[in-house]
Amino acid sequence: MRLVIARCSVDYAGRLTAHLPSAPRLILVKADGSVSIHADDRAYKPLNWMSPPCSLKEGTGDDEGVWTVVNKAGEKLIITMEEILHDSSHELGVDPGLIKDGVEAHLQELLADRIETLGDGYTLIRREYMTAIGPVDILCRDADGSTVAVEIKRRGEIDGVEQLTRYLELLNRDPHLAPVRGVFAAQEIKPQARVLATDRGINCHILDYDAMRGIEDDKLRLF
């Protein structure tokens, strides 16, 4: 991972256009090719970013100090450096991935055992399907035989959708699996996460923990 702190301006050109005026910012360049620009607030959320696969070109000559990041759709993130305050690179190695809490681990086990919860005709390929950036919770096939990658959370938020997006980008490079679509499954899915998932063609599925365990709902019902 490369960490650059610089006074810079940023322009995005793609489906929309956006401009960040000159200010000190943190630029993260990750091993997967992604580039993100951060301010000293907003917690983990970047001001702007480019998801992989993409390429970074640092300008030379008259364009020295201009970074151009281009993705496969031809969209561009142009970073104009005015002053670099820090520039360092660090080898982080392969991340072991997020350790699931007890509920998430049990949800994964239950869903793998009851894969038809996702729909009629679903069949399990395997749990914890390993990729270069970590394991996909569940890999399965739908009734049409298409591959489906499932990311499971107790509470579904934007970072979970981003995680599944990265898995899908890798899995779809495998000709034996592609095309692979995604399902974001959780007991609760935040509205922002649902909007992002829908925008990326990822289906959302609410998991009823008690129903999956075979526990009847003791609330009064009309029918």
Tab-separated table of C-alpha atoms in Angstrom:
chain	number	residue	atom	x	y	z
A	1	MET	CA	0.000	0.000	0.000
A	2	ARG	CA	1.232	3.470	-0.899
A	3	LEU	CA	0.357	6.418	1.365
A	4	VAL	CA	0.671	9.920	-0.055
A	5	ILE	CA	-0.218	13.088	1.840
A	6	ALA	CA	-0.320	16.014	-0.544
A	7	ARG	CA	-1.881	19.361	-1.233
A	8	CYS	CA	-3.832	18.581	-4.372
A	9	SER	CA	-6.967	19.155	-6.418
A	10	VAL	CA	-9.001	16.264	-7.846
A	11	ASP	CA	-11.236	16.037	-10.913
A	12	TYR	CA	-13.470	13.096	-11.795
A	13	ALA	CA	-14.682	12.628	-15.368
A	14	GLY	CA	-17.123	9.826	-16.112
A	15	ARG	CA	-20.873	9.353	-15.917
A	16	LEU	CA	-20.808	12.479	-13.736
A	17	THR	CA	-18.185	15.167	-13.174
A	18	ALA	CA	-16.888	16.301	-9.800
A	19	HIS	CA	-14.193	18.674	-8.600
A	20	LEU	CA	-12.337	18.838	-5.294
A	21	PRO	CA	-10.506	22.166	-4.880
A	22	SER	CA	-6.953	22.353	-3.597
A	23	ALA	CA	-6.472	21.111	-0.022
A	24	PRO	CA	-4.222	18.723	1.946
A	25	ARG	CA	-5.470	15.154	1.483
A	26	LEU	CA	-4.472	11.525	1.992
A	27	ILE	CA	-4.203	9.401	-1.157
A	28	LEU	CA	-4.266	5.618	-0.783
A	29	VAL	CA	-2.992	3.415	-3.612
A	30	LYS	CA	-3.700	-0.220	-2.788
A	31	ALA	CA	-2.188	-3.396	-4.185
A	32	ASP	CA	-5.494	-4.278	-5.882
A	33	GLY	CA	-5.107	-1.132	-8.007
A	34	SER	CA	-7.734	0.987	-6.271
A	35	VAL	CA	-7.047	4.661	-5.581
A	36	SER	CA	-8.966	6.679	-2.986
A	37	ILE	CA	-8.722	10.258	-1.725
A	38	HIS	CA	-9.448	11.021	1.930
A	39	ALA	CA	-9.938	14.107	4.105
A	40	ASP	CA	-9.307	14.248	7.839
A	41	ASP	CA	-12.979	13.585	8.618
A	42	ARG	CA	-15.782	11.330	7.279
A	43	ALA	CA	-14.398	8.284	9.149
A	44	TYR	CA	-13.533	5.628	6.537
A	45	LYS	CA	-15.473	7.118	3.604
A	46	PRO	CA	-13.280	8.620	0.842
A	47	LEU	CA	-14.011	11.923	-0.894
A	48	ASN	CA	-13.505	10.219	-4.233
A	49	TRP	CA	-12.123	6.907	-5.444
A	50	MET	CA	-11.577	4.571	-8.372
A	51	SER	CA	-12.287	0.879	-7.893
A	52	PRO	CA	-10.173	-1.827	-9.555
A	53	PRO	CA	-9.402	-2.808	-12.194
A	54	CYS	CA	-7.831	0.525	-13.060
A	55	SER	CA	-4.436	1.948	-14.013
A	56	LEU	CA	-2.448	4.810	-12.496
A	57	LYS	CA	-0.128	6.939	-14.617
A	58	GLU	CA	2.105	9.580	-13.020
A	59	GLY	CA	2.857	12.474	-15.323
A	60	THR	CA	6.302	13.476	-16.529
A	61	GLY	CA	7.732	16.603	-18.120
A	62	ASP	CA	5.091	19.304	-18.485
A	63	ASP	CA	2.564	16.983	-16.801
A	64	GLU	CA	4.777	16.208	-13.812
A	65	GLY	CA	2.685	16.176	-10.678
A	66	VAL	CA	-0.475	15.075	-12.479
A	67	TRP	CA	-1.763	11.576	-11.701
A	68	THR	CA	-4.342	10.051	-14.026
A	69	VAL	CA	-6.313	7.017	-12.904
A	70	VAL	CA	-8.407	5.280	-15.593
A	71	ASN	CA	-10.826	2.368	-15.110
A	72	LYS	CA	-12.030	-0.178	-17.668
A	73	ALA	CA	-15.031	2.032	-18.533
A	74	GLY	CA	-12.718	4.902	-19.489
A	75	GLU	CA	-13.669	7.052	-16.508
A	76	LYS	CA	-10.832	9.212	-15.173
A	77	LEU	CA	-9.713	10.464	-11.790
A	78	ILE	CA	-7.181	13.274	-12.292
A	79	ILE	CA	-5.129	14.282	-9.251
A	80	THR	CA	-3.084	17.475	-9.600
A	81	MET	CA	-0.314	17.572	-7.012
A	82	GLU	CA	0.833	20.947	-5.734
A	83	GLU	CA	2.996	19.796	-2.823
A	84	ILE	CA	3.790	16.287	-1.580
A	85	LEU	CA	4.163	16.212	2.200
A	86	HIS	CA	4.642	12.458	2.627
A	87	ASP	CA	5.104	9.471	0.301
A	88	SER	CA	5.709	5.953	1.584
A	89	SER	CA	4.980	2.376	0.530
A	90	HIS	CA	4.324	-0.590	2.801
A	91	GLU	CA	3.989	-4.315	2.093
A	92	LEU	CA	1.006	-5.564	4.094
A	93	GLY	CA	0.907	-9.114	2.733
A	94	VAL	CA	-2.203	-11.248	2.317
A	95	ASP	CA	-4.945	-10.258	4.750
A	96	PRO	CA	-6.561	-13.177	6.609
A	97	GLY	CA	-9.958	-11.549	6.175
A	98	LEU	CA	-12.591	-10.489	8.638
A	99	ILE	CA	-13.227	-12.938	11.452
A	100	LYS	CA	-16.966	-13.469	11.683
A	101	ASP	CA	-18.697	-13.052	15.000
A	102	GLY	CA	-20.718	-15.960	16.366
A	103	VAL	CA	-23.969	-14.893	14.730
A	104	GLU	CA	-22.445	-14.310	11.289
A	105	ALA	CA	-20.600	-17.631	11.406
A	106	HIS	CA	-23.811	-19.411	12.377
A	107	LEU	CA	-25.771	-17.599	9.661
A	108	GLN	CA	-23.240	-18.832	7.111
A	109	GLU	CA	-23.525	-22.394	8.387
A	110	LEU	CA	-27.330	-22.281	8.422
A	111	LEU	CA	-27.600	-20.757	4.938
A	112	ALA	CA	-25.180	-23.298	3.484
A	113	ASP	CA	-27.331	-26.051	4.981
A	114	ARG	CA	-30.546	-24.404	3.775
A	115	ILE	CA	-29.343	-22.875	0.531
A	116	GLU	CA	-32.869	-23.069	-0.908
A	117	THR	CA	-33.613	-20.092	1.362
A	118	LEU	CA	-32.233	-17.975	-1.500
A	119	GLY	CA	-34.688	-19.504	-3.971
A	120	ASP	CA	-35.925	-22.753	-5.467
A	121	GLY	CA	-33.295	-24.742	-7.315
A	122	TYR	CA	-30.243	-23.269	-5.561
A	123	THR	CA	-27.370	-25.689	-4.900
A	124	LEU	CA	-24.257	-25.205	-2.793
A	125	ILE	CA	-20.779	-25.269	-4.359
A	126	ARG	CA	-18.901	-24.605	-1.126
A	127	ARG	CA	-18.540	-22.391	1.921
A	128	GLU	CA	-15.529	-20.117	2.352
A	129	TYR	CA	-14.568	-20.172	-1.335
A	130	MET	CA	-11.053	-18.725	-1.362
A	131	THR	CA	-10.017	-15.833	-3.599
A	132	ALA	CA	-6.774	-13.849	-3.746
A	133	ILE	CA	-8.210	-11.277	-1.323
A	134	GLY	CA	-10.021	-13.580	1.067
A	135	PRO	CA	-12.839	-16.129	1.221
A	136	VAL	CA	-16.320	-15.627	-0.201
A	137	ASP	CA	-18.832	-16.737	2.426
A	138	ILE	CA	-20.820	-18.991	0.088
A	139	LEU	CA	-20.488	-19.901	-3.578
A	140	CYS	CA	-23.540	-21.576	-5.087
A	141	ARG	CA	-25.574	-21.998	-8.280
A	142	ASP	CA	-29.090	-20.824	-8.974
A	143	ALA	CA	-31.847	-22.764	-10.737
A	144	ASP	CA	-30.421	-21.756	-14.136
A	145	GLY	CA	-26.959	-23.057	-13.238
A	146	SER	CA	-25.405	-19.589	-12.950
A	147	THR	CA	-22.769	-18.979	-10.279
A	148	VAL	CA	-23.778	-16.861	-7.295
A	149	ALA	CA	-21.436	-15.396	-4.654
A	150	VAL	CA	-23.061	-14.654	-1.291
A	151	GLU	CA	-21.680	-12.251	1.320
A	152	ILE	CA	-23.277	-12.651	4.763
A	153	LYS	CA	-23.483	-9.991	7.451
A	154	ARG	CA	-25.427	-9.586	10.656
A	155	ARG	CA	-25.972	-5.948	9.751
A	156	GLY	CA	-25.537	-5.084	6.094
A	157	GLU	CA	-23.721	-1.792	5.481
A	158	ILE	CA	-21.879	-0.136	2.602
A	159	ASP	CA	-18.506	-1.709	3.430
A	160	GLY	CA	-20.068	-5.176	3.027
A	161	VAL	CA	-21.298	-4.267	-0.456
A	162	GLU	CA	-17.815	-2.981	-1.332
A	163	GLN	CA	-16.309	-6.244	-0.071
A	164	LEU	CA	-18.669	-8.336	-2.218
A	165	THR	CA	-17.970	-6.085	-5.224
A	166	ARG	CA	-14.241	-6.836	-4.952
A	167	TYR	CA	-14.943	-10.579	-4.754
A	168	LEU	CA	-17.186	-10.427	-7.828
A	169	GLU	CA	-14.539	-8.591	-9.853
A	170	LEU	CA	-12.068	-11.404	-9.144
A	171	LEU	CA	-14.504	-14.290	-9.569
A	172	ASN	CA	-15.699	-12.991	-12.932
A	173	ARG	CA	-12.144	-13.303	-14.254
A	174	ASP	CA	-12.415	-17.098	-13.869
A	175	PRO	CA	-13.895	-18.521	-17.092
A	176	HIS	CA	-15.041	-21.640	-15.223
A	177	LEU	CA	-17.252	-19.534	-12.948
A	178	ALA	CA	-18.226	-16.469	-14.979
A	179	PRO	CA	-20.665	-14.908	-15.156
A	180	VAL	CA	-20.933	-14.584	-11.368
A	181	ARG	CA	-23.613	-12.442	-9.749
A	182	GLY	CA	-23.804	-11.378	-6.127
A	183	VAL	CA	-26.239	-11.697	-3.249
A	184	PHE	CA	-25.829	-9.521	-0.160
A	185	ALA	CA	-27.512	-11.375	2.706
A	186	ALA	CA	-28.030	-9.997	6.208
A	187	GLN	CA	-30.484	-9.843	9.069
A	188	GLU	CA	-30.768	-6.119	8.463
A	189	ILE	CA	-29.628	-4.089	5.438
A	190	LYS	CA	-29.125	-0.343	5.743
A	191	PRO	CA	-30.901	1.782	3.089
A	192	GLN	CA	-27.620	3.206	1.742
A	193	ALA	CA	-26.179	-0.297	1.365
A	194	ARG	CA	-29.303	-1.456	-0.466
A	195	VAL	CA	-29.095	1.491	-2.891
A	196	LEU	CA	-25.398	0.799	-3.611
A	197	ALA	CA	-26.021	-2.932	-4.049
A	198	THR	CA	-28.901	-2.313	-6.455
A	199	ASP	CA	-26.767	0.134	-8.452
A	200	ARG	CA	-24.116	-2.568	-8.845
A	201	GLY	CA	-26.561	-5.308	-9.827
A	202	ILE	CA	-26.260	-7.105	-6.487
A	203	ASN	CA	-29.399	-8.668	-5.023
A	204	CYS	CA	-30.253	-8.112	-1.351
A	205	HIS	CA	-31.721	-10.855	0.831
A	206	ILE	CA	-32.939	-10.519	4.419
A	207	LEU	CA	-32.097	-13.532	6.606
A	208	ASP	CA	-34.556	-14.572	9.322
A	209	TYR	CA	-32.262	-16.133	11.901
A	210	ASP	CA	-35.015	-17.794	13.940
A	211	ALA	CA	-36.819	-19.175	10.892
A	212	MET	CA	-33.571	-20.638	9.571
A	213	ARG	CA	-33.066	-22.346	12.933
A	214	GLY	CA	-36.604	-23.737	12.769
A	215	ILE	CA	-37.929	-21.602	15.617
A	216	GLU	CA	-41.550	-20.565	15.235
A	217	ASP	CA	-42.466	-16.899	15.632
A	218	ASP	CA	-44.472	-16.649	18.847
A	219	LYS	CA	-46.156	-13.380	17.836
A	220	LEU	CA	-49.907	-13.465	17.250
A	221	ARG	CA	-50.851	-13.860	13.613
A	222	LEU	CA	-54.167	-13.299	11.847
A	223	PHE	CA	-53.611	-16.335	9.619
